[in-house]
PDB file of C-alpha atoms in Angstrom:
ATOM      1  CA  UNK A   1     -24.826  14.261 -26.060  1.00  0.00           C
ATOM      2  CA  UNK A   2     -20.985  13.881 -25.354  1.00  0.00           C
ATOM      3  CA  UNK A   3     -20.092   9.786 -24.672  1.00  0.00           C
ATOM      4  CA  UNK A   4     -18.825   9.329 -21.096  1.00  0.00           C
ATOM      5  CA  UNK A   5     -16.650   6.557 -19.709  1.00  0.00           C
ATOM      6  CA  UNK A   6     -16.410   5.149 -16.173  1.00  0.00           C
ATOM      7  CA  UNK A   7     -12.693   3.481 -15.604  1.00  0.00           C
ATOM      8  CA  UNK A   8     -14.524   0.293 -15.190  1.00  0.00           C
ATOM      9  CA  UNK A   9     -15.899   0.112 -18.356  1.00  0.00           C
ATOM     10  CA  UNK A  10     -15.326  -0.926 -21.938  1.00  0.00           C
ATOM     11  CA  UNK A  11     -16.409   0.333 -25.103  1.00  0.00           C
ATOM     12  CA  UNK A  12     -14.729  -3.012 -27.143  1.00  0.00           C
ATOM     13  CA  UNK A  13     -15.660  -6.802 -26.602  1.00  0.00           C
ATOM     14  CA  UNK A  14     -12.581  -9.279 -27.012  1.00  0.00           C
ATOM     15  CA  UNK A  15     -13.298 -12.362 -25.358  1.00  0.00           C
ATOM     16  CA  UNK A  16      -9.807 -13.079 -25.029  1.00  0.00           C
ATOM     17  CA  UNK A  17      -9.258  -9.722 -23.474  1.00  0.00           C
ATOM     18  CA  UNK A  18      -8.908 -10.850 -19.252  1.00  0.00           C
ATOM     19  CA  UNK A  19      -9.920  -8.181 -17.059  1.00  0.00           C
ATOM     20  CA  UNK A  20      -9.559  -8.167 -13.512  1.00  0.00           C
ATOM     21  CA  UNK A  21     -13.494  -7.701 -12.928  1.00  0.00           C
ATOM     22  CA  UNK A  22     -13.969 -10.636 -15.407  1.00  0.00           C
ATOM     23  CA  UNK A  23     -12.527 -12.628 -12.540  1.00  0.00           C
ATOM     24  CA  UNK A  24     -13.437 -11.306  -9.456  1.00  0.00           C
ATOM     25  CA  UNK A  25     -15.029 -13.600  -6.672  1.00  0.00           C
ATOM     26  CA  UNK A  26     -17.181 -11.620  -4.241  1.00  0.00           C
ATOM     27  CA  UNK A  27     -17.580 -12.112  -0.446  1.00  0.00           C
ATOM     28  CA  UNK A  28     -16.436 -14.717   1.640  1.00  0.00           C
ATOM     29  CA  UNK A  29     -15.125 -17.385  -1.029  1.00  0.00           C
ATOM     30  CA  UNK A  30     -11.396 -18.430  -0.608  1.00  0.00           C
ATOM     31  CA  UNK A  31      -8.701 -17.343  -3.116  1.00  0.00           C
ATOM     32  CA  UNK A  32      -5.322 -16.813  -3.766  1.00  0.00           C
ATOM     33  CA  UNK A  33      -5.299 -12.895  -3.680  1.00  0.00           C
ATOM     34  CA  UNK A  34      -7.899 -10.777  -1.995  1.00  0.00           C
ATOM     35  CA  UNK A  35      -8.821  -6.982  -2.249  1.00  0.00           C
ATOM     36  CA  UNK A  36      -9.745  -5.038   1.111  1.00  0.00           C
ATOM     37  CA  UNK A  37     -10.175  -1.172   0.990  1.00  0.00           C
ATOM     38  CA  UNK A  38     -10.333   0.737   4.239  1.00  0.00           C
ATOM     39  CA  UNK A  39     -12.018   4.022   3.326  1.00  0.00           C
ATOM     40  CA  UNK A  40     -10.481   5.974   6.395  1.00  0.00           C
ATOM     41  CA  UNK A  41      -8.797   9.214   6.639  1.00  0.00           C
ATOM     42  CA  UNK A  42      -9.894  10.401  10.029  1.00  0.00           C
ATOM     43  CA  UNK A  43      -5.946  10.250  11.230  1.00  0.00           C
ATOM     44  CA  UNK A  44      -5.262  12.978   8.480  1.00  0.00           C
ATOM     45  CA  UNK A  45      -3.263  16.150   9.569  1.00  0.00           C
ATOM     46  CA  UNK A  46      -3.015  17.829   6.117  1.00  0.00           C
ATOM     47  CA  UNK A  47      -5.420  17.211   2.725  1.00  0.00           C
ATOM     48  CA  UNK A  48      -8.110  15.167   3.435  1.00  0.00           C
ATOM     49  CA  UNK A  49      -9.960  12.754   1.060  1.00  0.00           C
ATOM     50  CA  UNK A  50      -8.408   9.048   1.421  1.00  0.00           C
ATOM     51  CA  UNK A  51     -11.332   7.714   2.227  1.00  0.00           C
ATOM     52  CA  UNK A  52     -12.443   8.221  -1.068  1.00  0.00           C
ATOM     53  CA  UNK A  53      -9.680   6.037  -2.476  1.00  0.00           C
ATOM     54  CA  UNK A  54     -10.554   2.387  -2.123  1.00  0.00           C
ATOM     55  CA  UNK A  55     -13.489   3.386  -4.797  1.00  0.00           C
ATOM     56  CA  UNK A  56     -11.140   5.082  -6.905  1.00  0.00           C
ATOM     57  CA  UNK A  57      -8.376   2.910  -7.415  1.00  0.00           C
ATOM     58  CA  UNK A  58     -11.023  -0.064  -7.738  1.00  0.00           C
ATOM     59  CA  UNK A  59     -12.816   1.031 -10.792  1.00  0.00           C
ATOM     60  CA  UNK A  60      -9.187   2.096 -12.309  1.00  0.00           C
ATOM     61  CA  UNK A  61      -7.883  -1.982 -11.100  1.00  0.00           C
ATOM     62  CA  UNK A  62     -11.226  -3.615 -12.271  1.00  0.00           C
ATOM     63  CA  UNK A  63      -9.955  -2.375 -15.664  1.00  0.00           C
ATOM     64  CA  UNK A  64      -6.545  -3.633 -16.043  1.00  0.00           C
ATOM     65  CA  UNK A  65      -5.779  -7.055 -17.731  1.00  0.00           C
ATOM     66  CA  UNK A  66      -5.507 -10.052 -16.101  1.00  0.00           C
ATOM     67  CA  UNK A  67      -2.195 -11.681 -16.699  1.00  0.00           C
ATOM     68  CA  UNK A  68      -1.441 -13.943 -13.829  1.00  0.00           C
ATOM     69  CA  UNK A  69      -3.282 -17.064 -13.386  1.00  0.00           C
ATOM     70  CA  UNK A  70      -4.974 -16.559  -9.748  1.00  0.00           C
ATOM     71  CA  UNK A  71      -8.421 -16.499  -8.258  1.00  0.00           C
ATOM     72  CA  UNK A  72      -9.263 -12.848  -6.618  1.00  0.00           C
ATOM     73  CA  UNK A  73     -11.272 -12.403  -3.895  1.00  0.00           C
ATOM     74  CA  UNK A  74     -13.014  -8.913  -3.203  1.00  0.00           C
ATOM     75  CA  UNK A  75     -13.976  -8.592   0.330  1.00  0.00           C
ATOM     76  CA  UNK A  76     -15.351  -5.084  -0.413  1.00  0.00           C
ATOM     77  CA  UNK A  77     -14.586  -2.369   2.136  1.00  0.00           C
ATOM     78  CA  UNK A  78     -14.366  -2.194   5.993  1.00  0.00           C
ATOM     79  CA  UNK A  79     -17.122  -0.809   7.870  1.00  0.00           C
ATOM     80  CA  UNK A  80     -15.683   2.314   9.051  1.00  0.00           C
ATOM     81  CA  UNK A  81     -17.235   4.477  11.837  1.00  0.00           C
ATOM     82  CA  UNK A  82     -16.804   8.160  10.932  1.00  0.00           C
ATOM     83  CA  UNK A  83     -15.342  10.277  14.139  1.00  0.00           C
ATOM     84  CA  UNK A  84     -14.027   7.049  15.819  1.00  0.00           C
ATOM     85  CA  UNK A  85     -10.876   6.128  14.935  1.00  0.00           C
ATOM     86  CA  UNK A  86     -11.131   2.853  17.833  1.00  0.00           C
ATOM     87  CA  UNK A  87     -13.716   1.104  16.587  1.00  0.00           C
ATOM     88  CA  UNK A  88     -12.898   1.355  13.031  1.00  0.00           C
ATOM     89  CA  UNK A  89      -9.646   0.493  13.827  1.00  0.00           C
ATOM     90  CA  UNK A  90     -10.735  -2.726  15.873  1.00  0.00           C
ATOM     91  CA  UNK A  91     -12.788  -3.561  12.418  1.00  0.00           C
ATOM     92  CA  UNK A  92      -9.744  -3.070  10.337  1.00  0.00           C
ATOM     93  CA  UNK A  93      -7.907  -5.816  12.022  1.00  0.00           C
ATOM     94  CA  UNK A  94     -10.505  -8.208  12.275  1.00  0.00           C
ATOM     95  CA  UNK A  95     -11.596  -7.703   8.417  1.00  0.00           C
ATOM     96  CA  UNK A  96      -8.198  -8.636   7.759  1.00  0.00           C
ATOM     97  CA  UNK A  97      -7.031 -11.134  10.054  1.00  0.00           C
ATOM     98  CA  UNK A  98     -10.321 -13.187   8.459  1.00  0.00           C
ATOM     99  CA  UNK A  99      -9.328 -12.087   5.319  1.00  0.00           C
ATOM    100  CA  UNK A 100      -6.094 -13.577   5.560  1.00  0.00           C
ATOM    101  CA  UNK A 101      -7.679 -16.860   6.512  1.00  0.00           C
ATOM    102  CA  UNK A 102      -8.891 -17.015   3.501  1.00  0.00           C
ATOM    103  CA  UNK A 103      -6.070 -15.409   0.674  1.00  0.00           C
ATOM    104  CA  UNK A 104      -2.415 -16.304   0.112  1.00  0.00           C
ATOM    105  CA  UNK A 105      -1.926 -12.530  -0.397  1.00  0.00           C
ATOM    106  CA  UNK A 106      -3.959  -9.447   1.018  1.00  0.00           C
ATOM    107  CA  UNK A 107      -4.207  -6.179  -1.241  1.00  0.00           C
ATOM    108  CA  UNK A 108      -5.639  -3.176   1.065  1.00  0.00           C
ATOM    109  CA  UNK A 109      -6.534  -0.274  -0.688  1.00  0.00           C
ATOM    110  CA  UNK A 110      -6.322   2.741   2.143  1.00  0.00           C
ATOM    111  CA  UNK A 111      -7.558   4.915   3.507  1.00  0.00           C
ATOM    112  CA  UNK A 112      -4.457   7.025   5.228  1.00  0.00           C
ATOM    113  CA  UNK A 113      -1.670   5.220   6.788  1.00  0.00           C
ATOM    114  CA  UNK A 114      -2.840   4.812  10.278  1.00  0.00           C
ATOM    115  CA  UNK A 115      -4.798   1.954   8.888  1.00  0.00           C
ATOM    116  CA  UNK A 116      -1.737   0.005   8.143  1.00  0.00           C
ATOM    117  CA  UNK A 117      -1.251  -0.517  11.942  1.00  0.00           C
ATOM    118  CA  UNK A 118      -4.262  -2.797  12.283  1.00  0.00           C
ATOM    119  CA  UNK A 119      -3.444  -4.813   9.357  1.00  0.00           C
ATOM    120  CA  UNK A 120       0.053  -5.414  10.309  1.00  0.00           C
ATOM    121  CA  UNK A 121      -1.597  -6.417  13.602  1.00  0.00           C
ATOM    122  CA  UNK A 122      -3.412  -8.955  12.052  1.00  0.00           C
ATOM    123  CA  UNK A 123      -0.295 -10.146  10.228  1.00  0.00           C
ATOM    124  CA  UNK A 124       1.436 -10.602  13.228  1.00  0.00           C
ATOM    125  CA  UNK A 125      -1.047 -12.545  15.355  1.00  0.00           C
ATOM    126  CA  UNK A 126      -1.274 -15.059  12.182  1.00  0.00           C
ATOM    127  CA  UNK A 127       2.427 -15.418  11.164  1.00  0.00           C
ATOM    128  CA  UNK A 128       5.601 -15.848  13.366  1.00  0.00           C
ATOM    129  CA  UNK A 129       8.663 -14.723  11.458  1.00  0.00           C
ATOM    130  CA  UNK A 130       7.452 -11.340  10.080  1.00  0.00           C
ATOM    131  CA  UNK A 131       8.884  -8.164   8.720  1.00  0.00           C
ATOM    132  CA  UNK A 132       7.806  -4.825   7.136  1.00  0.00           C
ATOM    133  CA  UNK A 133       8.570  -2.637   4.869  1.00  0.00           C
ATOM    134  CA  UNK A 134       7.636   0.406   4.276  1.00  0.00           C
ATOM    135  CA  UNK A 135       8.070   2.765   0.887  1.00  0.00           C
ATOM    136  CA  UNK A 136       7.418   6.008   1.593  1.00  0.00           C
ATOM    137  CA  UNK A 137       8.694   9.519   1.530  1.00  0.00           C
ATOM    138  CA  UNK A 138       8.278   9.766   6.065  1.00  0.00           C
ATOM    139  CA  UNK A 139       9.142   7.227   8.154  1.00  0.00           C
ATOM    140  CA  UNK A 140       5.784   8.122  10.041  1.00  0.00           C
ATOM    141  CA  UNK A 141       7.634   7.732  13.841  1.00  0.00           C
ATOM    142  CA  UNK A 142       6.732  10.822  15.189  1.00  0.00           C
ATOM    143  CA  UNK A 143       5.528  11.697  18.607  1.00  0.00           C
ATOM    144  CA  UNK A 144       2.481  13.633  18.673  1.00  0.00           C
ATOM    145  CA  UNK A 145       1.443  15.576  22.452  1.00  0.00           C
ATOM    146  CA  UNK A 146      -2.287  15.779  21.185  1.00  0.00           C
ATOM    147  CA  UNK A 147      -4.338  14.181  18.615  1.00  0.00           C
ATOM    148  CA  UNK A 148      -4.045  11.606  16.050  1.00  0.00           C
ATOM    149  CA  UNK A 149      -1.692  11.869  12.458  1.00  0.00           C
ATOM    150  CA  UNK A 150      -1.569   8.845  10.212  1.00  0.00           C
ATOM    151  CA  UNK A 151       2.713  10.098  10.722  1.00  0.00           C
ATOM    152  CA  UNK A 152       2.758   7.558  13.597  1.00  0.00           C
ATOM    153  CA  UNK A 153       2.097   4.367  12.275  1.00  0.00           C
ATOM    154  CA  UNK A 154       5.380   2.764  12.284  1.00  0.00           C
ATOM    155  CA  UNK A 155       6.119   3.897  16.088  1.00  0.00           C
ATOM    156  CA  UNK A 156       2.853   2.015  16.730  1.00  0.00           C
ATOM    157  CA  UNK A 157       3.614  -1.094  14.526  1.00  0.00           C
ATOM    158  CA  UNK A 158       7.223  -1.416  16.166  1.00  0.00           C
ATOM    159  CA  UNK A 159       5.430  -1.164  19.673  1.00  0.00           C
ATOM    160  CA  UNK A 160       3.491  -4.246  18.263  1.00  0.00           C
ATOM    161  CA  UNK A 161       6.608  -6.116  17.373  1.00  0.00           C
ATOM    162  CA  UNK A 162       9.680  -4.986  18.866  1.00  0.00           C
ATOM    163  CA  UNK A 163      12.373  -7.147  17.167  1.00  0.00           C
ATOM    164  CA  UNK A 164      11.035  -7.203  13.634  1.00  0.00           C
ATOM    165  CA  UNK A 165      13.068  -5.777  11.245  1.00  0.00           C
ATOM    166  CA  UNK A 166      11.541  -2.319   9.572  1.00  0.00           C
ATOM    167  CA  UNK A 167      13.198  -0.653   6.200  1.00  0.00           C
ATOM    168  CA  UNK A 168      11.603   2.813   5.357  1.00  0.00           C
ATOM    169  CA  UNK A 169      12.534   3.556   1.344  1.00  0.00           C
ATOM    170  CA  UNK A 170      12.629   6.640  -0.390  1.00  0.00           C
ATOM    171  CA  UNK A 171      13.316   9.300   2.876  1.00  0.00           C
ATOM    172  CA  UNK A 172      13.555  12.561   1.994  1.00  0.00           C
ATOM    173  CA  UNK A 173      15.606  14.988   4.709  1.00  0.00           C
ATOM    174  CA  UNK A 174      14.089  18.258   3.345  1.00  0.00           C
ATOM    175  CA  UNK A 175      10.085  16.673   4.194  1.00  0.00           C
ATOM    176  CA  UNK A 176      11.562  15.910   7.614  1.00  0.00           C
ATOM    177  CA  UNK A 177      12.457  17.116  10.922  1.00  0.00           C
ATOM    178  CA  UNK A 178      15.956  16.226  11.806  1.00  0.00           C
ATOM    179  CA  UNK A 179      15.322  14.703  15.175  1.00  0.00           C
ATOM    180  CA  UNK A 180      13.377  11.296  13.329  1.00  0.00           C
ATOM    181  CA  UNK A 181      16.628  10.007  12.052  1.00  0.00           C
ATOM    182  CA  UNK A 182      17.908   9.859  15.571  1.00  0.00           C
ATOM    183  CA  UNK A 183      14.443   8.398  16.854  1.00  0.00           C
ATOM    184  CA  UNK A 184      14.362   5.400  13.748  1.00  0.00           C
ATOM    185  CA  UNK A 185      18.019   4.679  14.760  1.00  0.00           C
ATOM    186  CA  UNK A 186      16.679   4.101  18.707  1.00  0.00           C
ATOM    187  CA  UNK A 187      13.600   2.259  17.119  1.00  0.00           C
ATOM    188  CA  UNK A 188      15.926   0.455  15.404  1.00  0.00           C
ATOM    189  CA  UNK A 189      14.033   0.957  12.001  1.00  0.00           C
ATOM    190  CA  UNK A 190      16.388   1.200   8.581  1.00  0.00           C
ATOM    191  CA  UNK A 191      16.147   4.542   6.974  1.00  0.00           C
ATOM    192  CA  UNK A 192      17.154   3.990   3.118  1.00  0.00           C
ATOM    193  CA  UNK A 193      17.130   7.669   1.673  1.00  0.00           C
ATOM    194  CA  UNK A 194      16.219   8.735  -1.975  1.00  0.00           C
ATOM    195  CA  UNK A 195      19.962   9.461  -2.542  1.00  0.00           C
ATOM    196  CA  UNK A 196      20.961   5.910  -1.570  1.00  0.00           C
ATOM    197  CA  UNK A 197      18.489   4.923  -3.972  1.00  0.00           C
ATOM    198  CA  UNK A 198      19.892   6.927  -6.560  1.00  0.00           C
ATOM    199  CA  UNK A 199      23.640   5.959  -6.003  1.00  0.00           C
ATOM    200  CA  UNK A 200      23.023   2.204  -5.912  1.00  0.00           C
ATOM    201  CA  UNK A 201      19.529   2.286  -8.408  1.00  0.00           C
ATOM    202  CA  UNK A 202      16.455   0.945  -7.738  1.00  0.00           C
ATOM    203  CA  UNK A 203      16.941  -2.882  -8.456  1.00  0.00           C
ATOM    204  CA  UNK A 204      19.988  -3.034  -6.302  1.00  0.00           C
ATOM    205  CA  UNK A 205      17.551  -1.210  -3.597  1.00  0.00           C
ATOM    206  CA  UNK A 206      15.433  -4.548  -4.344  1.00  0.00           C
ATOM    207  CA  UNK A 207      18.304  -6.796  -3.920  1.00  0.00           C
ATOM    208  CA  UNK A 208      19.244  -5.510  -0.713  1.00  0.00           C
ATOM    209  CA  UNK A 209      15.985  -6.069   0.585  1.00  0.00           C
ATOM    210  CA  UNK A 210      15.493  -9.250  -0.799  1.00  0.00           C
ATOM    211  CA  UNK A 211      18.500 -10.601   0.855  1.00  0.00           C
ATOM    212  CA  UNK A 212      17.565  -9.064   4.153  1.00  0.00           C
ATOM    213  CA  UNK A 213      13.702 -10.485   3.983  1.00  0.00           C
ATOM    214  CA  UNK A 214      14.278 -13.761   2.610  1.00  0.00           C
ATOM    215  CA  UNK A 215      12.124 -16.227   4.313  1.00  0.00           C
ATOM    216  CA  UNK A 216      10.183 -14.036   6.457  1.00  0.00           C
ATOM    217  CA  UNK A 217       6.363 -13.272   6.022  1.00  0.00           C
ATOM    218  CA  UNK A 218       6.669  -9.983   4.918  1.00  0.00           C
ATOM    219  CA  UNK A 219       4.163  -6.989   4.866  1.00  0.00           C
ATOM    220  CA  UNK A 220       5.040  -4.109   1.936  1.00  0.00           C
ATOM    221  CA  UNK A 221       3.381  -1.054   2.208  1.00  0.00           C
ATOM    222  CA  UNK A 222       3.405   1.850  -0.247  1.00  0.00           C
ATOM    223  CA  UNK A 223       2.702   5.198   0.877  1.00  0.00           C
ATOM    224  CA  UNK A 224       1.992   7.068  -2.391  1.00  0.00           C
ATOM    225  CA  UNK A 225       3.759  10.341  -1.520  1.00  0.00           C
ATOM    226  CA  UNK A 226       7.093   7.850  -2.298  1.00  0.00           C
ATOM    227  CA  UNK A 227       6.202   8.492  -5.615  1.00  0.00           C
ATOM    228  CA  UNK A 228       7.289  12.600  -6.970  1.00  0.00           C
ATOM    229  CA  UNK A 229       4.609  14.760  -7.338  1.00  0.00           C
ATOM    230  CA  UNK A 230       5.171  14.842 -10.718  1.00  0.00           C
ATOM    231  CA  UNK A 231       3.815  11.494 -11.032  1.00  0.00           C
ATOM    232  CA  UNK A 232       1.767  11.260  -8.364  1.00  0.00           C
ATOM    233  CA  UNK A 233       0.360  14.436  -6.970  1.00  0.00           C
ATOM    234  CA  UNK A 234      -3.002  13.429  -5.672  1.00  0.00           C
ATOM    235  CA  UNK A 235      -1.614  12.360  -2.271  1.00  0.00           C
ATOM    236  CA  UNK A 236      -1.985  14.126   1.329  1.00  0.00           C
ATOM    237  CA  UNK A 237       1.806  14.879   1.999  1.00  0.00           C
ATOM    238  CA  UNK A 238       4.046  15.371  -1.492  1.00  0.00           C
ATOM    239  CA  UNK A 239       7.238  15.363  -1.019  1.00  0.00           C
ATOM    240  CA  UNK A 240       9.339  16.339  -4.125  1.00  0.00           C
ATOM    241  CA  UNK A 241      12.079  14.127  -5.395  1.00  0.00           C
ATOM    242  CA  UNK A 242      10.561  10.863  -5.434  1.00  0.00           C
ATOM    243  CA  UNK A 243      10.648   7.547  -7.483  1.00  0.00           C
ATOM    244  CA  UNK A 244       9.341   8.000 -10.766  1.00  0.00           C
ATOM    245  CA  UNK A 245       6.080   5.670 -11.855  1.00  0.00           C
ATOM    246  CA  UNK A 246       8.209   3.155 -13.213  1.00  0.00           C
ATOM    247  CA  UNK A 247      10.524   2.878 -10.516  1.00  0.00           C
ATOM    248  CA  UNK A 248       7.602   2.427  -8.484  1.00  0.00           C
ATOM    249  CA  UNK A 249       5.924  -0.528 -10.294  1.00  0.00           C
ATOM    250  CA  UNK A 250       9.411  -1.429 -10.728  1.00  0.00           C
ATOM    251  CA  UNK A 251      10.304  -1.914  -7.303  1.00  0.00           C
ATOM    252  CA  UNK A 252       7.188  -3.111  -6.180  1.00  0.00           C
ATOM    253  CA  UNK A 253       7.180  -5.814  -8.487  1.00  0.00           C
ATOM    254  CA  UNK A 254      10.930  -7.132  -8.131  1.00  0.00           C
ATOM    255  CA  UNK A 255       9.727  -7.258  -4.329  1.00  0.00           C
ATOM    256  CA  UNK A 256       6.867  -9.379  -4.871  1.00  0.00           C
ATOM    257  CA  UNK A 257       8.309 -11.539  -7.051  1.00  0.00           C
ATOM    258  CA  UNK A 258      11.007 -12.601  -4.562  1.00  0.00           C
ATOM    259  CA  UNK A 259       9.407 -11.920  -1.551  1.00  0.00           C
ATOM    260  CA  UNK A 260       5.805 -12.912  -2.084  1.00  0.00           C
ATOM    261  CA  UNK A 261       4.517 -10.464   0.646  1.00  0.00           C
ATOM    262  CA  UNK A 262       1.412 -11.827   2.589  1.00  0.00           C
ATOM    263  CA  UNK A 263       0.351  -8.174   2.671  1.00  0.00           C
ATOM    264  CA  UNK A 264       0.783  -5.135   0.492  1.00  0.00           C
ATOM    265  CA  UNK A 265      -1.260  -1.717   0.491  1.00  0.00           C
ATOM    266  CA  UNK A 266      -1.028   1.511  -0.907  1.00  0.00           C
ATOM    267  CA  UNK A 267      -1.825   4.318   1.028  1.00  0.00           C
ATOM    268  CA  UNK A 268      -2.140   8.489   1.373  1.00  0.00           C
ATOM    269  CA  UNK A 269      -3.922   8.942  -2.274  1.00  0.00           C
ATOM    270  CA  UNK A 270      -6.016  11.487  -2.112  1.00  0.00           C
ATOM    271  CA  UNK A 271      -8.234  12.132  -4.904  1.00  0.00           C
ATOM    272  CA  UNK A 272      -9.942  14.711  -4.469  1.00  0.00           C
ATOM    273  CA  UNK A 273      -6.552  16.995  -5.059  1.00  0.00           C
ATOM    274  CA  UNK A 274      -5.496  14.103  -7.909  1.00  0.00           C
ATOM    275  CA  UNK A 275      -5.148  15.413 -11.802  1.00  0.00           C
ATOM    276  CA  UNK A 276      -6.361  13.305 -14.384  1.00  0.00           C
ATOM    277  CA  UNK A 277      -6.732  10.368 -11.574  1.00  0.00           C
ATOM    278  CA  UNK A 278      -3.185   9.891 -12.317  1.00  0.00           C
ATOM    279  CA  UNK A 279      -2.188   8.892  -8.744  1.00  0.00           C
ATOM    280  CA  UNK A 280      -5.283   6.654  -8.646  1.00  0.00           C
ATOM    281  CA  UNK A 281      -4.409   4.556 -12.121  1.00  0.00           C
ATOM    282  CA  UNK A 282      -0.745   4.513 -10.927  1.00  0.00           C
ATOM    283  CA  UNK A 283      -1.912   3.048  -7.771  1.00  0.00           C
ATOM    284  CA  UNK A 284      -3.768   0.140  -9.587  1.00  0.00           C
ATOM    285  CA  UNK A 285      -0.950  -0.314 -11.531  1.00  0.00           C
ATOM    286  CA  UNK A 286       1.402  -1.222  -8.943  1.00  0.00           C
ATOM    287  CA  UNK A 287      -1.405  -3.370  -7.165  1.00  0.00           C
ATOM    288  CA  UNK A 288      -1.162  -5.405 -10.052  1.00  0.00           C
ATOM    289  CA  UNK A 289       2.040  -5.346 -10.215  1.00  0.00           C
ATOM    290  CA  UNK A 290       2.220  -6.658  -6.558  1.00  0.00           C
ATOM    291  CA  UNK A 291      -0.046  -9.768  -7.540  1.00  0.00           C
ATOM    292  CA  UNK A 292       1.596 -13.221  -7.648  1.00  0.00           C
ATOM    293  CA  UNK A 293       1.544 -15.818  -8.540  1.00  0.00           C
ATOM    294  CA  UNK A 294       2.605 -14.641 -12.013  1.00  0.00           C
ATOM    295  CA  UNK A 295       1.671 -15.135 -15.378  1.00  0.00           C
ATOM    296  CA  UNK A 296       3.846 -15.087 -18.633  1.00  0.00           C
ATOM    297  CA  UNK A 297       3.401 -11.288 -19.001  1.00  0.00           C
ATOM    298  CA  UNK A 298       5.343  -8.993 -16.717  1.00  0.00           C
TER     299      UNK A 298
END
């Protein structure tokens, strides 16, 4: 009988081995970082499956060692309401904003990126000085004449919060229509494109954002379609040209580090298109990497 392995599991016993499941505090305890997944992809447009996710990327993050010294809080996942994108929506934001009650620092596993919007919602009724910033391959402002598309989730977050200052990282032009450079100029949203990126590298990316988010409670978000395809290629929209894994935990963690977001998720994995769950591990990966306060090992 061939030996199988779920991602959660492990076939050695070191006691001194940490993992993150060794530590995890269910329900409604409070904690210094807290896990929320919001298995929703009913604002999808192209390959659906997100909603598997928050499962996914928990049995690859249960795994991972433990090298900060925090308590975790797992609030499990949102109650979502399949075909009603309101009321799940309305539980989204009120999972969080009483998560955040309770957590320093919110992880939310999604779920496609429409659930972002009632986080940041959250966010804002809790915090004053707020800003966002979003990685991600679209800047998701589009106008739609019918129906709903997880592409419009930063329109609807600067409608919350007019002033804010947004950054979108990692644009691509050729996985966009012209016209939404134009329209984030109007929003008043920062477009930072791949090629910037390139010219000026990733931790001078990091700088430039740490400068301009110093001091604010920030909310990072991580749309996994940033990442190239080559890297990442379970996701709903890829986009070729993206940041490598590396740069991605890279970036993520310089960010957290400096900025200590109050919220971070990762959304648009997809894994029922994923290969080898790569998209899924890499996801963890940079969830951990997003976790502070730090430990010795980085």
């Amino acid at each position: 009988m061939p030996i199988t392995r779920a991602p959660g599991s492990r076939f050695i016993k070191d006691p001194r081995d940490v993992r993150l499941e060794d530590k995890i505090i269910k329900g409604g305890a409070k904690g210094d970082i807290g896990l929320l997944g919001v298995p929703w992809d009913g604002a999808v447009g192209g390959r659906p499956g997100a909603r598997f996710a928050p499962s996914r990327v928990r049995s690859f993050l249960y795994s991972m060692p433990l090298n900060i010294d925090a308590s975790i809080v797992d609030f499990g996942d949102v109650d979502v309401v399949l075909g009603d994108h309101g009321e799940t929506m309305r539980r989204t934001r009120e999972a969080a904003s009483q998560a955040l009650r309770q957590v320093k620092e919110l992880l939310v596993i999604g779920g496609d990126n429409s659930v972002s919007h009632p986080v940041f919602q959250a966010l804002n009724d809790a915090e004053k000085r707020v800003g966002y910033i979003l990685i991600d391959a679209h800047p998701d402002i589009r106008t739609v004449t019918e129906g709903l598309t997880s592409g419009l989730a930063i329109r609807m977050i600067r409608e919350t919060n007019p002033s804010m200052p947004i950054t979108v990282v990692g644009y691509r032009p050729h996985s966009n229509p012209r016209y939404l450079i134009d329209e984030a100029r109007r929003l008043n949203i920062r477009i930072i494109t791949m090629d910037e990126v390139e010219e000026i590298g990733v931790m001078g990316t990091a700088a430039q954002l740490v400068e301009a988010y110093r001091g604010m409670q920030v909310y990072l978000s991580l749309d996994m379609d940033a990442v190239d395809p080559a890297f990442a290629p379970g996701v709903n929209s890829p986009s070729p040209g993206g940041f490598t894994s590396r740069e991605a935990i890279s970036l993520v963690s310089r960010l957290s580090r400096e900025l200590r977001p109050r919220v971070f998720d990762v959304v648009e994995i997809t894994p029922l298109v994923d290969v080898a769950d790569q998209t899924s591990n890499l996801a963890a990966a940079v969830l951990m990497s997003a976790m502070w306060p730090r430990g010795d090992m980085e």
